[in-house]
Amino acid sequence: MSEHDIIIIGSGMGGATLAAALAPSLASSRRRILILEKGERLQPSPADRDAASIFARGHFRPKEEWLDGEGRAFNPGNYYNVGGNSKFYGAVLIRYRKEDFSPMRHMGGTTPGWPLSYDEIEPFYQQAETLYRVRGELGDDLTEPRHSGSYPYSPVRDEAPIADLRQRLKRVGLHPASLPLGVDIDRWLKGGQTTWDAYPNTCGGKMDAETVGLEEALKHPNVTLRTGCEVTRLIAGADGRITGVEVTEAGQRQVLEAPVIVLAAGAVRSASILLASANERHPNGLANSSDQVGRNFMNHNCSAVLALHPFRKNNSVYQKTLMVNDFYLTGGPNGEPLGNIQLLGKITGRILKANSPLPGPLADWIAARAVDLYAMSEDLPNPQSRVTLRSGQIMLDWKRSNWEAHLRLVEKLKALLRKAGYPVVLSRPFDRRTPSHQCGTARMGRDPASSVVNSFGRSHDHRNLFIADASVLPTSAAVNPALTIAALSLRMAKHILETEAMP
């Protein structure tokens, strides 16, 4: 008899949300959930709010290396800690648009659509917004899909320079809307008057996988979290069921068992675990009879755009409060979608200096006068864009797609910002060292011959294996994926509880 009834591998947005949803129902029947996390809990430190430590010295970046498609080593910037990458995320909790779930023609190709509709996932979006205490407002965004309820909290208010930006964008014909955010802004700023993106959440101000999902799950005595546990492979029996999870903890190898196994290690790590689990019956890895594990890797096309006026200062501290979706569904030469625009957390001189060759005084001067935006375009699924293993090391051969659409989005944004009164507008794309919403390596679908899991995240090949992270996303859309991952996990939990998945 197994010591646990469900093992969840990974404590990020997918795994933590799933645990939070399952725990109350399973507690009454004394069924036990074990969450395995490779990393440890982040502890408060002097580096938490120090831009030089974070952006110049990479204090929190793991010292691991992956290989790119040419076999060159690079540091990918994935985080391993309780809460996963969400401990450093921008906490933008936005729904995919209704159109994202159907095939859509882009400049770089046509997306395949999803095996479920927006209406099927909508109730779980609503639940996820409540669970993660999202602050937002309906009515301003032309692309906003149907909501069955309102946001649980009012939006974070614009600081004065951003209120001015909002009005300037409206005057040039755009429709800025409040960005849906998982943040307790007062609590965040009590930790220090600092910006947001890439700063670790050790004060509880971000509504991340640890401070919300995991905290809710661990309120129940049937949930256990084990840190410092690296899962190296899964073991499958002759009947196809996953019979064991091989774990290395403190240098010791052990095999853990449970009737239900959930893989939630992130798009790259989940794929690499499945590939590393190859055996005689499954020579291409587990859950991989379709040969789709590791394929269709997507990573948003993103650029930072700085708009500045030499005589107008931006003294915002937080800044990240609005988005523009005027070009989300159209804007290309034949009406193709271009993407989403949102504010970044405020760029400071120290951040700018760490990411450019600018001397300190000039970086400070620019940062003090800049409004900082983030342009994001969809990366389309491509079976040749993939995760593989070379002698056990992760190889990520990302084949960026739809780049022309992204360049058009950036150029449109720069032209409109100049028209809105910012005479100097600079842009810089993000590269592979910045994990901009990695997804797609274990795509969901109806056909087991062309997908890895069904619409509930359940493996076509192994009935007791589920995948609950961004790897299952069939498309990347052009917005932050965290809320969609949480919604899919809530939908998965309902399925697990209502079907024969639970013994």
Coordinates of C-alpha atoms in Angstrom, one line a residue:
M1 CA 0.0 0.0 0.0
S2 CA 1.4 3.4 -1.0
E3 CA 2.2 5.9 1.7
H4 CA 0.6 8.7 -0.4
D5 CA -2.5 8.8 -2.7
I6 CA -1.2 11.6 -5.0
I7 CA 2.3 12.7 -5.7
I8 CA 2.7 16.2 -7.3
I9 CA 6.1 16.9 -8.8
G10 CA 6.7 20.7 -8.6
S11 CA 5.3 23.5 -6.5
G12 CA 4.8 26.1 -9.1
M13 CA 1.6 27.6 -10.4
G14 CA 0.2 24.3 -11.7
G15 CA 1.2 22.0 -8.9
A16 CA 0.4 24.3 -6.0
T17 CA -3.0 25.2 -7.5
L18 CA -3.9 21.6 -8.0
A19 CA -2.9 20.8 -4.4
A20 CA -5.1 23.6 -3.1
A21 CA -8.1 22.4 -5.1
L22 CA -7.7 18.7 -4.1
A23 CA -6.8 19.1 -0.5
P24 CA -10.1 19.9 1.1
S25 CA -12.0 17.1 -0.7
L26 CA -9.4 14.5 0.0
A27 CA -8.9 15.4 3.6
S28 CA -12.4 14.1 4.5
S29 CA -11.4 10.7 3.1
R30 CA -7.9 10.8 4.7
R31 CA -6.2 10.7 1.3
R32 CA -2.7 12.1 1.3
I33 CA -1.0 14.4 -1.1
L34 CA 2.8 14.7 -1.3
I35 CA 4.4 17.6 -3.1
L36 CA 8.0 17.2 -4.2
E37 CA 10.1 20.3 -4.8
K38 CA 13.6 20.4 -6.1
G39 CA 14.4 23.7 -4.4
E40 CA 13.9 25.2 -1.0
R41 CA 11.8 28.1 0.4
L42 CA 13.2 31.5 -0.4
Q43 CA 14.3 33.3 2.8
P44 CA 14.5 37.1 3.2
S45 CA 17.9 38.4 2.4
P46 CA 19.7 41.7 1.6
A47 CA 19.7 40.8 -2.1
D48 CA 15.9 40.7 -2.3
R49 CA 15.6 44.4 -3.2
D50 CA 19.1 45.0 -4.6
A51 CA 19.1 45.6 -8.4
A52 CA 22.8 45.0 -8.8
S53 CA 22.5 41.6 -7.0
I54 CA 19.5 40.5 -9.1
F55 CA 20.3 42.0 -12.6
A56 CA 24.1 42.3 -12.7
R57 CA 25.3 39.4 -10.5
G58 CA 22.4 37.0 -11.0
H59 CA 22.2 36.3 -7.3
F60 CA 19.1 34.1 -7.6
R61 CA 19.8 32.4 -10.9
P62 CA 20.7 28.7 -10.6
K63 CA 24.2 27.9 -11.8
E64 CA 23.0 25.3 -14.3
E65 CA 23.6 25.2 -18.0
W66 CA 21.5 23.9 -20.9
L67 CA 22.6 23.5 -24.5
D68 CA 21.1 25.5 -27.3
G69 CA 20.4 24.0 -30.8
E70 CA 24.0 24.4 -31.8
G71 CA 25.3 22.6 -28.7
R72 CA 26.4 25.8 -27.0
A73 CA 26.0 26.1 -23.2
F74 CA 23.8 28.9 -21.7
N75 CA 22.3 29.7 -18.4
P76 CA 18.5 29.5 -18.9
G77 CA 17.3 31.5 -15.9
N78 CA 14.9 28.9 -14.6
Y79 CA 14.3 29.1 -10.8
Y80 CA 14.1 26.2 -8.5
N81 CA 12.5 27.0 -5.2
V82 CA 9.1 26.6 -3.5
G83 CA 6.6 28.4 -5.7
G84 CA 8.8 27.9 -8.8
N85 CA 9.2 30.7 -11.3
S86 CA 6.2 32.4 -9.9
K87 CA 8.3 33.7 -7.0
F88 CA 9.9 36.1 -9.5
Y89 CA 7.0 36.7 -11.9
G90 CA 5.2 39.9 -12.6
A91 CA 2.0 38.5 -11.2
V92 CA 0.0 39.4 -14.4
L93 CA -3.0 37.1 -14.1
I94 CA -4.8 37.7 -17.4
R95 CA -7.1 35.3 -19.3
Y96 CA -6.4 34.1 -22.8
R97 CA -8.8 35.7 -25.1
K98 CA -11.8 33.7 -26.5
E99 CA -10.2 33.7 -30.0
D100 CA -7.0 32.0 -28.7
F101 CA -8.8 28.7 -28.3
S102 CA -9.7 28.4 -32.0
P103 CA -7.3 28.2 -35.0
M104 CA -6.0 31.7 -35.8
R105 CA -4.1 32.9 -38.8
H106 CA -0.9 34.8 -38.0
M107 CA 1.8 36.4 -40.1
G108 CA 4.0 33.4 -39.3
G109 CA 1.4 30.7 -39.7
T110 CA -1.9 29.4 -38.3
T111 CA -2.4 28.1 -34.7
P112 CA -4.0 24.7 -34.3
G113 CA -6.7 25.6 -31.7
W114 CA -7.4 23.8 -28.4
P115 CA -9.3 20.6 -27.6
L116 CA -11.6 22.8 -25.3
S117 CA -13.4 26.1 -25.8
Y118 CA -13.2 29.3 -23.8
D119 CA -16.6 28.6 -22.4
E120 CA -15.4 25.3 -21.0
I121 CA -12.5 26.9 -19.1
E122 CA -14.3 30.1 -18.1
P123 CA -15.7 28.9 -14.8
F124 CA -12.2 27.9 -13.8
Y125 CA -10.7 31.2 -14.8
Q126 CA -13.2 32.8 -12.4
Q127 CA -12.2 30.5 -9.6
A128 CA -8.5 31.1 -10.2
E129 CA -9.1 34.9 -10.1
T130 CA -10.8 34.5 -6.7
L131 CA -8.1 32.1 -5.4
Y132 CA -5.3 34.4 -6.4
R133 CA -7.1 37.6 -5.3
V134 CA -6.8 39.3 -8.7
R135 CA -7.1 43.1 -8.9
G136 CA -8.7 44.3 -12.2
E137 CA -11.5 46.0 -13.9
L138 CA -13.8 45.1 -16.8
G139 CA -15.0 47.3 -19.5
D140 CA -12.0 49.1 -21.0
D141 CA -10.4 46.2 -23.0
L142 CA -11.9 45.6 -26.4
T143 CA -10.7 42.0 -26.5
E144 CA -11.9 41.0 -23.0
P145 CA -13.8 37.7 -23.2
R146 CA -17.0 37.0 -21.3
H147 CA -16.6 36.9 -17.5
S148 CA -19.2 35.1 -15.4
G149 CA -18.3 37.3 -12.5
S150 CA -16.3 40.4 -11.6
Y151 CA -12.7 40.7 -10.3
P152 CA -12.5 40.1 -6.6
Y153 CA -10.6 43.4 -6.0
S154 CA -10.4 46.8 -7.6
P155 CA -7.4 47.5 -9.9
V156 CA -4.1 48.8 -8.6
R157 CA -4.2 52.6 -9.2
D158 CA -2.0 54.4 -11.6
E159 CA 0.8 56.6 -10.2
A160 CA 0.6 60.1 -11.6
P161 CA 3.0 59.6 -14.5
I162 CA 1.1 56.5 -15.6
A163 CA -2.2 58.2 -15.3
D164 CA -0.7 60.8 -17.7
L165 CA 0.4 58.0 -20.0
R166 CA -3.0 56.4 -20.0
Q167 CA -4.6 59.7 -21.1
R168 CA -1.9 60.2 -23.8
L169 CA -2.6 56.7 -25.2
K170 CA -6.3 57.4 -25.3
R171 CA -5.7 60.6 -27.2
V172 CA -3.8 58.7 -30.0
G173 CA -6.7 56.3 -30.3
L174 CA -5.7 53.4 -28.2
H175 CA -7.8 51.7 -25.5
P176 CA -5.5 51.2 -22.4
A177 CA -7.0 49.0 -19.7
S178 CA -6.1 48.1 -16.2
L179 CA -3.7 45.1 -16.0
P180 CA -5.1 42.2 -13.9
L181 CA -2.6 41.7 -11.1
G182 CA -2.1 39.3 -8.2
V183 CA -0.5 41.8 -5.8
D184 CA -1.1 43.3 -2.4
I185 CA 0.6 46.5 -3.4
D186 CA 0.8 48.0 0.1
R187 CA 2.4 44.9 1.5
W188 CA 4.8 44.7 -1.4
L189 CA 6.0 48.3 -1.0
K190 CA 6.4 47.9 2.8
G191 CA 9.2 45.5 1.9
G192 CA 11.1 48.4 0.3
Q193 CA 10.3 51.1 -2.3
T194 CA 11.4 49.0 -5.3
T195 CA 10.0 47.8 -8.6
W196 CA 8.5 44.5 -9.4
D197 CA 9.5 42.2 -12.3
A198 CA 12.3 39.6 -11.4
Y199 CA 12.4 40.7 -7.8
P200 CA 11.8 37.7 -5.4
N201 CA 8.7 37.6 -3.3
T202 CA 9.9 37.1 0.3
C203 CA 7.5 39.6 1.9
G204 CA 4.2 38.0 0.7
G205 CA 3.2 40.9 -1.5
K206 CA 2.9 38.9 -4.7
M207 CA 0.1 36.4 -5.0
D208 CA 2.3 33.6 -6.2
A209 CA 2.1 29.8 -6.1
E210 CA 3.7 29.6 -2.6
T211 CA 1.9 32.5 -0.9
V212 CA -1.5 31.5 -2.2
G213 CA -1.8 28.0 -3.7
L214 CA 0.6 26.2 -1.5
E215 CA -0.4 28.1 1.6
E216 CA -4.0 27.0 1.0
A217 CA -3.0 23.4 0.4
L218 CA -0.8 23.2 3.5
K219 CA -3.7 24.3 5.8
H220 CA -4.9 20.7 5.4
P221 CA -3.1 17.9 7.4
N222 CA -3.2 15.5 4.5
V223 CA -0.8 17.6 2.4
T224 CA 3.0 17.2 2.8
L225 CA 5.7 19.3 1.1
R226 CA 9.2 17.8 0.7
T227 CA 11.9 20.2 -0.5
G228 CA 15.3 19.4 -1.8
C229 CA 13.9 16.5 -3.8
E230 CA 14.9 16.2 -7.4
V231 CA 12.9 13.8 -9.5
T232 CA 15.1 12.1 -12.0
R233 CA 12.7 9.8 -13.7
L234 CA 9.3 8.0 -13.6
I235 CA 8.9 4.3 -13.6
A236 CA 6.2 2.6 -15.7
G237 CA 4.9 -0.9 -15.1
A238 CA 4.0 -3.6 -17.7
D239 CA 0.3 -2.4 -17.7
G240 CA 1.4 1.2 -18.5
R241 CA 0.6 2.6 -15.1
I242 CA 3.3 4.8 -13.5
T243 CA 4.5 2.7 -10.6
G244 CA 7.2 4.9 -9.1
V245 CA 8.9 8.3 -8.9
E246 CA 12.7 8.1 -8.7
V247 CA 13.9 10.9 -6.4
T248 CA 17.3 12.1 -5.3
E249 CA 17.3 13.7 -1.8
A250 CA 20.5 14.7 0.1
G251 CA 22.5 12.5 -2.3
Q252 CA 20.3 9.4 -1.7
R253 CA 18.2 7.7 -4.3
Q254 CA 14.7 6.4 -3.4
V255 CA 11.6 5.4 -5.3
L256 CA 8.2 6.8 -4.1
E257 CA 4.8 5.4 -5.1
A258 CA 1.3 6.6 -5.3
P259 CA -1.8 5.7 -7.3
V260 CA -1.9 9.1 -9.1
I261 CA 1.2 10.9 -10.3
V262 CA 1.1 14.6 -11.4
L263 CA 4.1 16.1 -13.2
A264 CA 4.2 19.9 -12.8
A265 CA 7.9 20.7 -13.1
G266 CA 7.6 23.3 -15.9
A267 CA 7.6 23.0 -19.7
V268 CA 11.3 22.1 -20.1
R269 CA 11.8 20.1 -16.9
S270 CA 8.6 18.0 -17.3
A271 CA 9.6 17.1 -20.8
S272 CA 13.1 16.2 -19.8
I273 CA 11.8 14.0 -17.0
L274 CA 9.6 12.1 -19.4
L275 CA 12.4 11.7 -21.9
A276 CA 14.8 10.6 -19.2
S277 CA 12.3 7.9 -18.2
A278 CA 12.8 5.8 -21.4
N279 CA 12.9 2.1 -20.9
E280 CA 12.6 -1.0 -23.2
R281 CA 8.8 -0.7 -23.6
H282 CA 9.0 3.0 -24.0
P283 CA 12.3 3.7 -25.9
N284 CA 11.3 7.3 -26.7
G285 CA 10.4 8.2 -23.1
L286 CA 7.2 8.0 -21.2
A287 CA 3.9 9.5 -22.4
N288 CA 5.6 9.7 -25.8
S289 CA 4.0 7.2 -28.1
S290 CA 3.1 10.2 -30.3
D291 CA 6.7 11.4 -30.4
Q292 CA 5.4 14.8 -29.2
V293 CA 7.1 15.1 -25.8
G294 CA 9.6 17.9 -26.0
R295 CA 8.3 19.2 -29.3
N296 CA 6.4 22.4 -30.0
F297 CA 8.4 24.4 -27.5
M298 CA 7.2 28.1 -27.4
N299 CA 8.6 31.1 -25.7
H300 CA 6.9 34.5 -26.3
N301 CA 8.6 37.0 -28.6
C302 CA 9.2 39.9 -26.2
S303 CA 10.8 43.3 -26.3
A304 CA 11.4 46.0 -23.7
V305 CA 10.3 49.5 -25.1
L306 CA 11.5 52.6 -23.3
A307 CA 9.7 55.9 -24.0
L308 CA 11.2 59.0 -22.6
H309 CA 10.9 62.8 -22.6
P310 CA 14.0 64.8 -21.6
F311 CA 12.0 67.3 -19.6
R312 CA 9.4 65.0 -18.0
K313 CA 10.4 62.7 -15.1
N314 CA 8.7 59.5 -14.2
N315 CA 8.9 59.1 -10.5
S316 CA 6.7 56.0 -10.4
V317 CA 7.8 53.3 -8.0
Y318 CA 5.6 50.3 -9.1
Q319 CA 4.3 51.5 -12.5
K320 CA 2.9 48.1 -13.8
T321 CA -0.8 48.9 -14.0
L322 CA -2.0 49.1 -17.6
M323 CA -2.1 47.1 -20.9
V324 CA -3.1 47.8 -24.5
N325 CA -4.7 45.1 -26.6
D326 CA -5.7 47.1 -29.7
F327 CA -3.3 44.9 -31.8
Y328 CA -4.1 41.6 -30.1
L329 CA -6.5 40.4 -32.7
T330 CA -5.5 42.6 -35.7
G331 CA -3.0 45.1 -36.9
G332 CA -1.0 43.0 -39.4
P333 CA -0.9 43.8 -43.2
N334 CA -3.9 41.5 -43.8
G335 CA -5.5 41.9 -40.4
E336 CA -3.3 39.4 -38.6
P337 CA -2.9 39.6 -34.8
L338 CA 0.3 41.3 -33.5
G339 CA 0.2 40.9 -29.7
N340 CA -0.2 42.4 -26.3
I341 CA 1.4 45.6 -24.8
Q342 CA 1.8 46.1 -21.0
L343 CA 3.9 48.1 -18.6
L344 CA 7.0 46.6 -17.1
G345 CA 7.9 47.2 -13.5
K346 CA 9.8 50.5 -13.3
I347 CA 13.3 50.3 -14.8
T348 CA 15.9 52.0 -12.6
G349 CA 19.4 53.2 -13.5
R350 CA 21.0 50.2 -11.8
I351 CA 18.8 47.8 -13.8
L352 CA 19.5 49.6 -17.0
K353 CA 23.2 49.7 -16.4
A354 CA 23.2 45.9 -15.6
N355 CA 21.6 45.2 -19.0
S356 CA 23.4 47.6 -21.2
P357 CA 26.8 49.2 -21.8
L358 CA 25.5 52.6 -20.6
P359 CA 27.6 54.4 -18.0
G360 CA 25.9 54.9 -14.6
P361 CA 25.1 58.6 -14.8
L362 CA 23.5 58.2 -18.3
A363 CA 21.6 55.1 -17.2
D364 CA 20.2 57.0 -14.2
W365 CA 19.3 60.0 -16.4
I366 CA 17.4 57.8 -18.9
A367 CA 15.6 55.7 -16.2
A368 CA 14.4 58.8 -14.4
R369 CA 12.6 60.0 -17.5
A370 CA 11.5 56.7 -19.1
V371 CA 8.2 54.9 -19.1
D372 CA 8.9 51.2 -19.6
L373 CA 6.7 48.9 -21.6
Y374 CA 6.7 45.3 -22.6
A375 CA 5.6 44.2 -26.1
M376 CA 4.7 40.5 -26.4
S377 CA 3.8 38.5 -29.5
E378 CA 2.7 34.9 -30.0
D379 CA 5.3 32.2 -30.7
L380 CA 3.7 29.5 -32.9
P381 CA 4.0 25.8 -32.2
N382 CA 6.7 24.0 -34.4
P383 CA 7.5 20.4 -33.9
Q384 CA 11.2 21.1 -34.6
S385 CA 11.3 23.6 -31.8
R386 CA 12.1 21.2 -29.0
V387 CA 13.6 19.9 -25.8
T388 CA 15.8 16.8 -26.1
L389 CA 18.6 15.3 -23.9
R390 CA 22.2 14.9 -24.9
S391 CA 24.1 12.7 -22.5
G392 CA 21.6 13.6 -19.8
Q393 CA 21.9 17.3 -20.3
I394 CA 18.9 19.4 -21.5
M395 CA 19.2 20.7 -25.0
L396 CA 16.7 23.4 -25.9
D397 CA 16.5 24.1 -29.6
W398 CA 14.1 27.1 -29.7
K399 CA 13.1 28.0 -33.2
R400 CA 11.6 31.4 -32.8
S401 CA 8.5 32.0 -35.1
N402 CA 6.2 34.9 -36.0
W403 CA 9.1 37.3 -35.5
E404 CA 7.9 39.6 -38.3
A405 CA 4.6 40.2 -36.4
H406 CA 6.5 41.1 -33.3
L407 CA 8.7 43.6 -35.2
R408 CA 5.5 45.2 -36.5
L409 CA 4.0 45.4 -33.1
V410 CA 7.2 47.1 -31.7
E411 CA 7.3 49.6 -34.6
K412 CA 3.6 50.4 -34.2
L413 CA 4.1 50.9 -30.5
K414 CA 7.1 53.2 -31.0
A415 CA 5.3 55.3 -33.5
L416 CA 2.3 55.8 -31.3
L417 CA 4.4 56.6 -28.3
R418 CA 6.2 59.3 -30.3
K419 CA 2.8 60.6 -31.3
A420 CA 1.7 60.5 -27.7
G421 CA 4.5 62.9 -26.7
Y422 CA 7.6 60.8 -26.1
P423 CA 10.3 62.0 -28.6
V424 CA 12.8 59.3 -27.8
V425 CA 11.7 55.6 -27.9
L426 CA 14.1 52.8 -27.6
S427 CA 13.6 49.0 -27.8
R428 CA 15.5 45.8 -27.1
P429 CA 14.3 42.2 -27.6
F430 CA 14.7 39.6 -24.9
D431 CA 16.9 36.6 -25.7
R432 CA 16.8 32.9 -24.7
R433 CA 18.4 33.7 -21.3
T434 CA 15.1 35.2 -20.3
P435 CA 12.4 32.5 -19.8
S436 CA 9.5 34.4 -21.3
H437 CA 6.6 32.0 -20.6
Q438 CA 8.0 28.7 -21.8
C439 CA 5.3 26.3 -22.8
G440 CA 4.1 23.6 -25.2
T441 CA 6.3 20.5 -24.8
A442 CA 3.5 18.1 -23.8
R443 CA 0.6 19.5 -25.7
M444 CA -3.0 18.6 -25.0
G445 CA -5.2 17.3 -27.8
R446 CA -8.0 14.9 -28.7
D447 CA -5.8 12.6 -30.9
P448 CA -3.3 10.4 -29.0
A449 CA -1.3 10.2 -32.2
S450 CA -0.5 14.0 -32.2
S451 CA -0.7 15.0 -28.6
V452 CA 0.6 13.9 -25.1
V453 CA -2.4 14.5 -22.8
N454 CA -6.1 15.1 -23.2
S455 CA -7.9 18.3 -22.3
F456 CA -7.8 17.4 -18.6
G457 CA -4.0 17.0 -18.6
R458 CA -4.3 13.2 -18.4
S459 CA -1.6 11.2 -20.4
H460 CA -3.0 9.3 -23.3
D461 CA -0.4 6.5 -22.6
H462 CA -0.5 6.2 -18.8
R463 CA -3.9 6.6 -17.1
N464 CA -2.6 7.5 -13.7
L465 CA -0.3 10.2 -15.0
F466 CA -1.3 13.9 -15.3
I467 CA 0.7 16.9 -16.4
A468 CA -0.2 20.3 -14.7
D469 CA 2.0 23.0 -16.1
A470 CA 2.6 25.1 -19.1
S471 CA 3.9 22.2 -21.1
V472 CA 0.3 21.2 -22.0
L473 CA -0.6 24.5 -23.7
P474 CA -1.3 23.9 -27.4
T475 CA -0.6 27.6 -28.2
S476 CA 1.2 30.3 -26.3
A477 CA -1.3 33.1 -27.1
A478 CA 0.2 36.5 -26.5
V479 CA -0.5 37.1 -22.8
N480 CA 1.1 35.8 -19.6
P481 CA 0.1 32.1 -19.1
A482 CA 0.0 31.9 -15.2
L483 CA -3.8 32.3 -14.8
T484 CA -4.5 29.8 -17.6
I485 CA -2.2 27.2 -15.9
A486 CA -4.0 27.8 -12.6
A487 CA -7.4 27.5 -14.4
L488 CA -6.4 24.2 -16.1
S489 CA -5.2 22.9 -12.7
L490 CA -8.6 23.7 -11.1
R491 CA -10.3 21.9 -14.0
M492 CA -8.0 18.9 -13.6
A493 CA -8.7 18.7 -9.9
K494 CA -12.5 18.5 -10.6
H495 CA -11.9 15.8 -13.1
I496 CA -9.6 13.8 -10.8
L497 CA -12.2 14.0 -8.0
E498 CA -15.1 13.0 -10.2
T499 CA -13.6 10.1 -12.2
E500 CA -12.0 6.8 -11.6
A501 CA -8.6 8.6 -11.4
M502 CA -8.9 8.5 -7.6
P503 CA -8.8 5.0 -6.2

